[in-house]
PDB file of C-alpha atoms in Angstrom:
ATOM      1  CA  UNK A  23      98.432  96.825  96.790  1.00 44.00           C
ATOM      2  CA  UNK A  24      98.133  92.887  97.068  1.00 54.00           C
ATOM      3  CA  UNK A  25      95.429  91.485  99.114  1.00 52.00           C
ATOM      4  CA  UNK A  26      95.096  88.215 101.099  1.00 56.00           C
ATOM      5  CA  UNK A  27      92.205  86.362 100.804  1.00 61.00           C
ATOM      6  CA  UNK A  28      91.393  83.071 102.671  1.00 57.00           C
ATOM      7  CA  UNK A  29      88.626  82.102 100.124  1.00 50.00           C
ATOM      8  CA  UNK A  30      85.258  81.077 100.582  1.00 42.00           C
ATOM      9  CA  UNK A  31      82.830  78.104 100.724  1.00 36.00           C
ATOM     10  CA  UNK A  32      80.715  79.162  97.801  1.00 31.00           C
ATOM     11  CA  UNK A  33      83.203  79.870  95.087  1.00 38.00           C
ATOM     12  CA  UNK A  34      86.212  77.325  95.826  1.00 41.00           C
ATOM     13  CA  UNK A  35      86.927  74.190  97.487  1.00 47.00           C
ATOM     14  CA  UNK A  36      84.729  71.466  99.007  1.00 49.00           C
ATOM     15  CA  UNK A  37      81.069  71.279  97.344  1.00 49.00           C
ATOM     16  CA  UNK A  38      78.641  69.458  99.402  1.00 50.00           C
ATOM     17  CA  UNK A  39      77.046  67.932  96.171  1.00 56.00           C
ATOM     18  CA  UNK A  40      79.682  66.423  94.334  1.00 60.00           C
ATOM     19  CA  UNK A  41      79.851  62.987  92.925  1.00 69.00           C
ATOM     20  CA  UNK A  42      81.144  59.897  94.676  1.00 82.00           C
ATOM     21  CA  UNK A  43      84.240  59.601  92.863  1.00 91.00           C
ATOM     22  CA  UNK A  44      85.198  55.664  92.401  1.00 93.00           C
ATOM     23  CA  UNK A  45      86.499  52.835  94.285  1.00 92.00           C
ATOM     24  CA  UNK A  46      88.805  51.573  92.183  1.00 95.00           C
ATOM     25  CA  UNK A  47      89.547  51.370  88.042  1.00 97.00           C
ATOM     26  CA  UNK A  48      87.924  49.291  85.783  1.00 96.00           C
ATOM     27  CA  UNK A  49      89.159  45.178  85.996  1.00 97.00           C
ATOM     28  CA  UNK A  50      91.456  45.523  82.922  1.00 98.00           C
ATOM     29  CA  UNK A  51      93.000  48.729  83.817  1.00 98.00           C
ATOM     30  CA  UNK A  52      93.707  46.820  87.575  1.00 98.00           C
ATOM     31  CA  UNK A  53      95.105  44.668  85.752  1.00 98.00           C
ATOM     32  CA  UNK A  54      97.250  47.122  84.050  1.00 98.00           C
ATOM     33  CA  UNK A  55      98.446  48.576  86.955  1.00 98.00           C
ATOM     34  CA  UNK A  56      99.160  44.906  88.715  1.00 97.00           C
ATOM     35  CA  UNK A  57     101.379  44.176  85.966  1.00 97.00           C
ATOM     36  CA  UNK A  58     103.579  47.766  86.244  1.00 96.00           C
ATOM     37  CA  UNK A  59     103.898  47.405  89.374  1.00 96.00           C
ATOM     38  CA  UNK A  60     105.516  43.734  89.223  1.00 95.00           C
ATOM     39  CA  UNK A  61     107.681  44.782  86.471  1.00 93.00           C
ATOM     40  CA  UNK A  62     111.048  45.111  87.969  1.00 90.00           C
ATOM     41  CA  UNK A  63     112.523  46.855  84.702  1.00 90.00           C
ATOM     42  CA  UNK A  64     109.527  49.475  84.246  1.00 87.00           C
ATOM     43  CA  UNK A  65     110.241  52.395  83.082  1.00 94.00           C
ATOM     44  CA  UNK A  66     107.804  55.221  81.882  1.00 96.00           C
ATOM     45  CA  UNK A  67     108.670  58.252  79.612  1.00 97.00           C
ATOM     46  CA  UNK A  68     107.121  61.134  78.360  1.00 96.00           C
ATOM     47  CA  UNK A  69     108.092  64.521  77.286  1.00 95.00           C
ATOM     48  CA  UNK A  70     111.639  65.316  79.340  1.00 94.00           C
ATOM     49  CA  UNK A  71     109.848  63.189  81.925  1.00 97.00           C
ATOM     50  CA  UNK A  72     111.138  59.445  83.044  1.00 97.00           C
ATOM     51  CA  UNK A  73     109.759  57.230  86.039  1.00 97.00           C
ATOM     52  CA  UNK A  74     111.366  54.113  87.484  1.00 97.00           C
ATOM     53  CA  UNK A  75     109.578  51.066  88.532  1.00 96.00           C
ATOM     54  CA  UNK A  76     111.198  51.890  92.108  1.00 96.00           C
ATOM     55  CA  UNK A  77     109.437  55.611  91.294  1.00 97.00           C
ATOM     56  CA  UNK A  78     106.270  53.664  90.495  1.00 97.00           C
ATOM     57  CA  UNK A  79     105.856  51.711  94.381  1.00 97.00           C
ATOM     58  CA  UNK A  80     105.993  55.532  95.928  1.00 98.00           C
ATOM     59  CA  UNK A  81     102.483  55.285  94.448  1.00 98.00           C
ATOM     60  CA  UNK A  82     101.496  52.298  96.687  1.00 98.00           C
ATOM     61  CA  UNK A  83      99.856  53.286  99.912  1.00 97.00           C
ATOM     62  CA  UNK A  84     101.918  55.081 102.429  1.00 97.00           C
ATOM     63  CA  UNK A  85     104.535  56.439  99.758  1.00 98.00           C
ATOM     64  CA  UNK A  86     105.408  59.611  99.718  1.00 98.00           C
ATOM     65  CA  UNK A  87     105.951  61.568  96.138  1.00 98.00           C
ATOM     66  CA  UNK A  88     109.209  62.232  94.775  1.00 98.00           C
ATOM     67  CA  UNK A  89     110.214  64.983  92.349  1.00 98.00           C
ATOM     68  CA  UNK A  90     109.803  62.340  89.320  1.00 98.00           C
ATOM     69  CA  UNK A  91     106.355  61.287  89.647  1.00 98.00           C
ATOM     70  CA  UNK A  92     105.468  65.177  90.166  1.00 98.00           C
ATOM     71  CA  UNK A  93     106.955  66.251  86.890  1.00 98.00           C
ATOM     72  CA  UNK A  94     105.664  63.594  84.763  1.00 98.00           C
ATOM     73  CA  UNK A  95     102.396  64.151  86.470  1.00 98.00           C
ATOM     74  CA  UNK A  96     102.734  67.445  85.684  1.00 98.00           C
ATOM     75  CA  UNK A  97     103.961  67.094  81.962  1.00 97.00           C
ATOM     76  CA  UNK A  98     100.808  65.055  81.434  1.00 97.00           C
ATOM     77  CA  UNK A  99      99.151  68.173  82.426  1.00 96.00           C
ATOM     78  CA  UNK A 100     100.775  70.290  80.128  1.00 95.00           C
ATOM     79  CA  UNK A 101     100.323  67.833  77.436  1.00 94.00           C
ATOM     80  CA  UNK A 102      96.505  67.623  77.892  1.00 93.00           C
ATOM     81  CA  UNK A 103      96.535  70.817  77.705  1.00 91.00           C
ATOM     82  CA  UNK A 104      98.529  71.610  74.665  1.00 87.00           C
ATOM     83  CA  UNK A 105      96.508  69.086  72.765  1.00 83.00           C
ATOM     84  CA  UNK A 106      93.039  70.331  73.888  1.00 77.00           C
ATOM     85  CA  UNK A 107      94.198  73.953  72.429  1.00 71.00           C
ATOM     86  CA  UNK A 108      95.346  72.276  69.326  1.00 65.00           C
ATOM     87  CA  UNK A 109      92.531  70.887  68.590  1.00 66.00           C
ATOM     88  CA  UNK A 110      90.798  74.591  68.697  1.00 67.00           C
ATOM     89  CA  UNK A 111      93.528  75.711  67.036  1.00 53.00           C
ATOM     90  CA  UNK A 112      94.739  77.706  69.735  1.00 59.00           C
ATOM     91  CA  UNK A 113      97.630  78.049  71.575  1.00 64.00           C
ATOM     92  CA  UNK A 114      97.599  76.636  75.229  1.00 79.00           C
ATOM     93  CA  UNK A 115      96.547  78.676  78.007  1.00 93.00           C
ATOM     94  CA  UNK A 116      98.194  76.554  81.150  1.00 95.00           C
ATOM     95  CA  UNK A 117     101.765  76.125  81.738  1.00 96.00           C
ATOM     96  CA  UNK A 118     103.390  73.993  84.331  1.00 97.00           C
ATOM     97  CA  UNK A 119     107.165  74.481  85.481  1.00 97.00           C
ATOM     98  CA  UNK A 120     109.013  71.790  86.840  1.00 96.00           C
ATOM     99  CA  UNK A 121     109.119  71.406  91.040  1.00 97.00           C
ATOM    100  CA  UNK A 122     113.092  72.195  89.901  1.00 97.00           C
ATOM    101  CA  UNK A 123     112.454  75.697  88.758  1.00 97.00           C
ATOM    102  CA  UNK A 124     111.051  76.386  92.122  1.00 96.00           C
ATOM    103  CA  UNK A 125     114.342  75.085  93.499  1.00 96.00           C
ATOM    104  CA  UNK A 126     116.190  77.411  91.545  1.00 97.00           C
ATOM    105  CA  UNK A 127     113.614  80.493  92.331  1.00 97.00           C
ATOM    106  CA  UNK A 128     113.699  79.874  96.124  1.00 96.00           C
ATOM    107  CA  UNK A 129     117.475  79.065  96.361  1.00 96.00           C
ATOM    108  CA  UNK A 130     119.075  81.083  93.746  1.00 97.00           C
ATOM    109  CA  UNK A 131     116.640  83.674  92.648  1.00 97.00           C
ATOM    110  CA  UNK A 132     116.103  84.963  89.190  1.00 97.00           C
ATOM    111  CA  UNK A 133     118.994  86.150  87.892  1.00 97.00           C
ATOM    112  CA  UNK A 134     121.644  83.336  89.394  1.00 97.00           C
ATOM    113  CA  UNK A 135     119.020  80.739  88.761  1.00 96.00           C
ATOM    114  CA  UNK A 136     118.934  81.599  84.894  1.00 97.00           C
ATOM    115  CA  UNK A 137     114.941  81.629  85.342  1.00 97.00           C
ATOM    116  CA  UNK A 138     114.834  83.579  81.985  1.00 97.00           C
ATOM    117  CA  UNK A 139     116.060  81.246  79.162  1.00 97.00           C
ATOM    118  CA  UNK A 140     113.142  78.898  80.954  1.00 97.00           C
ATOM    119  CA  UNK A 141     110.942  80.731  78.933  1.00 97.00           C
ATOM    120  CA  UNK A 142     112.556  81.660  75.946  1.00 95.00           C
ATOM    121  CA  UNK A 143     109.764  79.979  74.146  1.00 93.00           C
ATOM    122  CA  UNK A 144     106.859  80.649  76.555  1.00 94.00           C
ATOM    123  CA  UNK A 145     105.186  83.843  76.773  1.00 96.00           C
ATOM    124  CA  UNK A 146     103.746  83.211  80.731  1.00 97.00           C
ATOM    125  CA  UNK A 147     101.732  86.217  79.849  1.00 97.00           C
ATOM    126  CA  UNK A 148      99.704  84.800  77.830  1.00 95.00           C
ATOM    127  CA  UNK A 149      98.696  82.082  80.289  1.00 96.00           C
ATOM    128  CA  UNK A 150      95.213  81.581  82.072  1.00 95.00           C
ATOM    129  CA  UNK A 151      97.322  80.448  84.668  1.00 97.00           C
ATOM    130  CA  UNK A 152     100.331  79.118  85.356  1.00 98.00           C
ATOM    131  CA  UNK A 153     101.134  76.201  87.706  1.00 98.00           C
ATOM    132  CA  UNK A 154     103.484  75.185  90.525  1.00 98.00           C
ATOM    133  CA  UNK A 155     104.641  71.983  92.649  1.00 98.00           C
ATOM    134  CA  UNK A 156     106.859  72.760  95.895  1.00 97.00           C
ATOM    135  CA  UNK A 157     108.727  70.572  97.520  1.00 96.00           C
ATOM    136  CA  UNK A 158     109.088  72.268 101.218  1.00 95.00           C
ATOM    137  CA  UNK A 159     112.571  71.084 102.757  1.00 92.00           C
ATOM    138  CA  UNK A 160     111.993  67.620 100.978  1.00 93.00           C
ATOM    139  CA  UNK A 161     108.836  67.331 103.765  1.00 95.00           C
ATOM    140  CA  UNK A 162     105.683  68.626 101.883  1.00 97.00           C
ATOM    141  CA  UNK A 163     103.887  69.261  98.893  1.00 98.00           C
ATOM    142  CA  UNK A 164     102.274  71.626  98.153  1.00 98.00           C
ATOM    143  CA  UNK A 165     100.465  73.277  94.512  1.00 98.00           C
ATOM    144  CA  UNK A 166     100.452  77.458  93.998  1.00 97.00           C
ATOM    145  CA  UNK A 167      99.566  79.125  90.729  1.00 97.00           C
ATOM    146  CA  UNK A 168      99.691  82.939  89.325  1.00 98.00           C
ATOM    147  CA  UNK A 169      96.432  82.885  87.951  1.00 97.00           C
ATOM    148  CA  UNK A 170      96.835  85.659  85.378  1.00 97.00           C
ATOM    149  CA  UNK A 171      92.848  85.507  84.340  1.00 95.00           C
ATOM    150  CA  UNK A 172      91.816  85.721  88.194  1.00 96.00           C
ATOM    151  CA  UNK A 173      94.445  88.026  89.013  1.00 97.00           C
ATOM    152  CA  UNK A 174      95.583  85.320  91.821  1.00 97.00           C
ATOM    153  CA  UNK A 175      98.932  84.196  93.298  1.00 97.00           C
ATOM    154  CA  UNK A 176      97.496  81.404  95.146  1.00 97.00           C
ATOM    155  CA  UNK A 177      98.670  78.725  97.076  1.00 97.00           C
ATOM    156  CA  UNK A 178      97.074  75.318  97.961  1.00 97.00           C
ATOM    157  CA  UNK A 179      98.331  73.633 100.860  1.00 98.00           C
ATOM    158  CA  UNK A 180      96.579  70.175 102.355  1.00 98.00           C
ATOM    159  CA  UNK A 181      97.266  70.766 105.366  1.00 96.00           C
ATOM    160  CA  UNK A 182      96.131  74.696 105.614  1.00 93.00           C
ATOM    161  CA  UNK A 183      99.401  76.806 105.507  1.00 90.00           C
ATOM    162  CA  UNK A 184      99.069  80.010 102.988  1.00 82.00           C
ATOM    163  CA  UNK A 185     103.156  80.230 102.957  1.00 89.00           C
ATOM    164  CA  UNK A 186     102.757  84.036 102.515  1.00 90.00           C
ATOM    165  CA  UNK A 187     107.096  83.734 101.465  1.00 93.00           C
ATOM    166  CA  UNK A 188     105.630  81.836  98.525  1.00 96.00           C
ATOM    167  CA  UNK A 189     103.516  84.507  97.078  1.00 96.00           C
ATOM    168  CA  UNK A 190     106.414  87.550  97.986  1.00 95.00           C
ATOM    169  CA  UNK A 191     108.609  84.858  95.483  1.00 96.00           C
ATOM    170  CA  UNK A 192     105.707  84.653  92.784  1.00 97.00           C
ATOM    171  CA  UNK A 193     105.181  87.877  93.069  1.00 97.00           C
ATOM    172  CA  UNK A 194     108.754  88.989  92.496  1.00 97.00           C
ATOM    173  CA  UNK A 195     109.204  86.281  89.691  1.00 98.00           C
ATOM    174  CA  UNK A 196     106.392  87.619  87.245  1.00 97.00           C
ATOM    175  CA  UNK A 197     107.790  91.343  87.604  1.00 97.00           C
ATOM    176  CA  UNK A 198     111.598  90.460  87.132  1.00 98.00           C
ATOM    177  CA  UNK A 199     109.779  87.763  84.140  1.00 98.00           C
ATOM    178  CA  UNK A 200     107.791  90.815  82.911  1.00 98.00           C
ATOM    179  CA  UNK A 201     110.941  93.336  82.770  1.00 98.00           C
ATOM    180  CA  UNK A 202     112.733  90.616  80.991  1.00 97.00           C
ATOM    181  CA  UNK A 203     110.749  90.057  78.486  1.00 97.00           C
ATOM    182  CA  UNK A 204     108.426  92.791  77.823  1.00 97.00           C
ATOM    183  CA  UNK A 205     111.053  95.755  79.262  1.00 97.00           C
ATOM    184  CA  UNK A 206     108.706  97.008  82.129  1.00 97.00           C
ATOM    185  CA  UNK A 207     107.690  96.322  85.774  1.00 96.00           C
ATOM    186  CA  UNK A 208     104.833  94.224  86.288  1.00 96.00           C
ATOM    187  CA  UNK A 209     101.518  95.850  87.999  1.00 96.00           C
ATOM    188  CA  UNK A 210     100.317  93.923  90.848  1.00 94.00           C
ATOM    189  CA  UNK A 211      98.226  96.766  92.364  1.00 93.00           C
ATOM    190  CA  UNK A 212      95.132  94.631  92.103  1.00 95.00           C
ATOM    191  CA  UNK A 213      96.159  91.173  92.333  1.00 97.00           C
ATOM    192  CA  UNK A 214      95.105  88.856  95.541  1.00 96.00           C
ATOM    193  CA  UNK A 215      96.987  86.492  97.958  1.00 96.00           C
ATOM    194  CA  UNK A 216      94.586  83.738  97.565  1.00 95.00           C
ATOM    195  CA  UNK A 217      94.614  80.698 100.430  1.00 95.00           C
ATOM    196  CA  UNK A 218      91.177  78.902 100.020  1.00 94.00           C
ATOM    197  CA  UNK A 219      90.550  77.471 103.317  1.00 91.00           C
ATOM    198  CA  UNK A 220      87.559  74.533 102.169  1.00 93.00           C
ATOM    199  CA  UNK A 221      90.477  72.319 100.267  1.00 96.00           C
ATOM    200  CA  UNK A 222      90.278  68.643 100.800  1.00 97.00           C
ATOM    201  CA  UNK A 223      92.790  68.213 103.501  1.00 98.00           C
ATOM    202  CA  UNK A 224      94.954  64.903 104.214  1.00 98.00           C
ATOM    203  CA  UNK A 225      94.840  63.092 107.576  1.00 98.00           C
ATOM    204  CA  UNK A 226      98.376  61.715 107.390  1.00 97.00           C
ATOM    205  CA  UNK A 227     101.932  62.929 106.756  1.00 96.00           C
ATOM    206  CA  UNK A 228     102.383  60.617 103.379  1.00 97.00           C
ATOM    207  CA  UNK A 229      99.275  61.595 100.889  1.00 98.00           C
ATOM    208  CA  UNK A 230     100.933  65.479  99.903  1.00 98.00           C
ATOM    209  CA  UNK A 231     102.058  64.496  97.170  1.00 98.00           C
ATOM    210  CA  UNK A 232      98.936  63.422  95.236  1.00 98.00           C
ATOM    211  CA  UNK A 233      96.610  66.001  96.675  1.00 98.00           C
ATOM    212  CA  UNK A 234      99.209  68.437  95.058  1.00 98.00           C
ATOM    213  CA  UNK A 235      99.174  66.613  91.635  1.00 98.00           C
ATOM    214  CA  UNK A 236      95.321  66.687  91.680  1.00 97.00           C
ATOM    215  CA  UNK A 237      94.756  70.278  92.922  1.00 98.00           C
ATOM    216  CA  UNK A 238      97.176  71.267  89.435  1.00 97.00           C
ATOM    217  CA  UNK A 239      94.930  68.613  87.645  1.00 96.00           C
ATOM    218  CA  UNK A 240      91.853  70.364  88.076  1.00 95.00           C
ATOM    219  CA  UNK A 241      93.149  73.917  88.392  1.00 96.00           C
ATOM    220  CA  UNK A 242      94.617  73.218  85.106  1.00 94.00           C
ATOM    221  CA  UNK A 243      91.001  72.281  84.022  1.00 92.00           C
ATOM    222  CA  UNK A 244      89.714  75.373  85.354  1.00 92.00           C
ATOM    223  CA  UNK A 245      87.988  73.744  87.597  1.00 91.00           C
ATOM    224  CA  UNK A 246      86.971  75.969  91.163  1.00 81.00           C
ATOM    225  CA  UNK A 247      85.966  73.060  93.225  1.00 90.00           C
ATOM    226  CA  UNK A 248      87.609  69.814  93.859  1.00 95.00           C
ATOM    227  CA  UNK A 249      85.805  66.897  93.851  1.00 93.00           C
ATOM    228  CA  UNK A 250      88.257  64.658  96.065  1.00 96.00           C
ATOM    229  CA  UNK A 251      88.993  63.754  99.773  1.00 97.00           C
ATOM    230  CA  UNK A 252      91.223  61.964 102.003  1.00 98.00           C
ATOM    231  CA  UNK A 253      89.563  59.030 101.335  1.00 97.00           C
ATOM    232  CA  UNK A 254      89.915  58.868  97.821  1.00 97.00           C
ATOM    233  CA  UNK A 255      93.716  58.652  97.947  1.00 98.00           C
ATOM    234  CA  UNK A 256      94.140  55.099  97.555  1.00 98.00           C
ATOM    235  CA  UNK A 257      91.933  55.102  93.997  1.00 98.00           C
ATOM    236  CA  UNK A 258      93.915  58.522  92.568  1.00 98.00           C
ATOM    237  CA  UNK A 259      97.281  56.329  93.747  1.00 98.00           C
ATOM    238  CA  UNK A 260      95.941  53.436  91.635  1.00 98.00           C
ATOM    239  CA  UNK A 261      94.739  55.900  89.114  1.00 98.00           C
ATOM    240  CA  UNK A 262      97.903  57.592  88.846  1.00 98.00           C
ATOM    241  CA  UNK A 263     100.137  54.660  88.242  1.00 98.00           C
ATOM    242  CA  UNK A 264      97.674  53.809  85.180  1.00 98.00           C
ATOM    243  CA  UNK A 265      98.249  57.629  83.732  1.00 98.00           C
ATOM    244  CA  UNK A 266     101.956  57.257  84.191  1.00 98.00           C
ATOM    245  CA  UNK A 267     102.049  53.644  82.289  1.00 97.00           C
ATOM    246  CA  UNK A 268      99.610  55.005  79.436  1.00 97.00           C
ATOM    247  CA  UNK A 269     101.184  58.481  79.382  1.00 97.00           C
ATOM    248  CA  UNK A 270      97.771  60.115  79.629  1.00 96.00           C
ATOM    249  CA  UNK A 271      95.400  61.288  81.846  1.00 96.00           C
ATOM    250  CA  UNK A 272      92.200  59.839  82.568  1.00 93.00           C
ATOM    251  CA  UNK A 273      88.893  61.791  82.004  1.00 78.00           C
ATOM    252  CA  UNK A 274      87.993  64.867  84.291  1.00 57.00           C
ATOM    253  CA  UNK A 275      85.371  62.996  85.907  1.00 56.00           C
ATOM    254  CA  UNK A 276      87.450  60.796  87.659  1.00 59.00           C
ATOM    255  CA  UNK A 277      85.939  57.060  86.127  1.00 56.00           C
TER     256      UNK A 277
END
């Protein structure tokens, strides 16, 4: 039987002591990020992933997030990741699926979507967790993982919604995922609906977009907290357009 679970203060979201994250980058890396933004032809690439210099000025205050600066964001992810376990000589226990395979889920399902050959290569099951951006009807944001280590399907939403239609579809993705590749239906007896209610939240209808990319960021970290707030948007924008230029991400503690 799956349970919902609106989280608590102690074990997720918002901790009371955490550090003052920063006002802005250091001067040269401004100064990085002045220069992308005035170049006309920019144009970033990584992985499968390619941003625009017209992509780019969505990061500028008041822009809202389109699928391109999502997916890179969320390549970079993946690509921390997959480095970090290589290093340890492991094999990388995050994955991150493009805000286009949720298309596919929500509008075409499974089978008709051709979810299957996304993973000829990846063995989900094997994940810690494995992480989500959805665009909602091209008007919100929002991150969701299937935590396979917490035995989660969880959803994190900046402006409080626990889209309970999102975890029926994550749900029935990992068993049709598990009878595809493993030849038997997936047992969900114990797992949770998890909506942690202390989240930062936004306080406009533009910032969705990067609270999404930086709930993944740290849930990809393993991180149970977040350490950001609405006011920190306009230093993760700047911050963002200097990970997309370098085609790496910036050190967990936010300098």
């Amino acid at each position: 039987m799956l349970h919902h679970n609106k989280g608590d203060v102690v074990d997720r979201g918002l901790d009371s002591a955490r550090p003052l994250l920063p006002h802005s980058l250091p001067h040269e890396d401004e100064e990085f990020v002045n220069g992308l933004l005035q170049a006309t032809d920019a144009m970033c690439n990584f992985a499968k992933e390619s941003v625009s210099a017209a992509d780019l000025k969505r990061l500028l205050p008041g822009g809202w997030l389109n699928d391109e600066i999502i997916n890179f964001y969320g390549a970079l992810i993946l690509a921390r990741s997959t480095t970090e376990a290589a290093g340890d000589l492991l094999e990388s226990r995050v994955h991150y699926f493009s805000s286009f395979f949720w298309t596919k889920l929500s509008g075409e399902g499974y089978a008709k979507g051709k979810l299957a050959s996304w993973t000829k290569k990846i063995d989900i099951f094997s994940k810690d967790i494995v992480l989500f951006a959805i665009n909602h009807a091209n008007l919100h944001w929002t991150a969701v993982a299937i935590n396979l280590r917490r035995k989660r399907f969880e959803s994190y939403d900046s402006m409080g919604a626990s889209h309970k239609a999102v975890f029926q579809l994550l749900c029935d993705y990992l068993n049709k995922e598990h009878l595809d590749k493993r030849k038997a239906p997936f047992d969900t007896t114990s797992w949770e609906y998890w909506s942690p209610v202390d989240i930062p939240r936004q306080e406009n209808s533009f910032d969705c977009g990067v609270f999404t990319c930086h709930f993944l960021e740290a849930l990809s970290r393993g991180e149970e907290k977040f350490l950001f707030t609405q006011k920190n948007m306009p230093y993760l924008r700047r911050r963002m357009i200097w990970e997309i230029g370098k085609q790496q991400l910036r050190g967990g503690d936010y300098a």
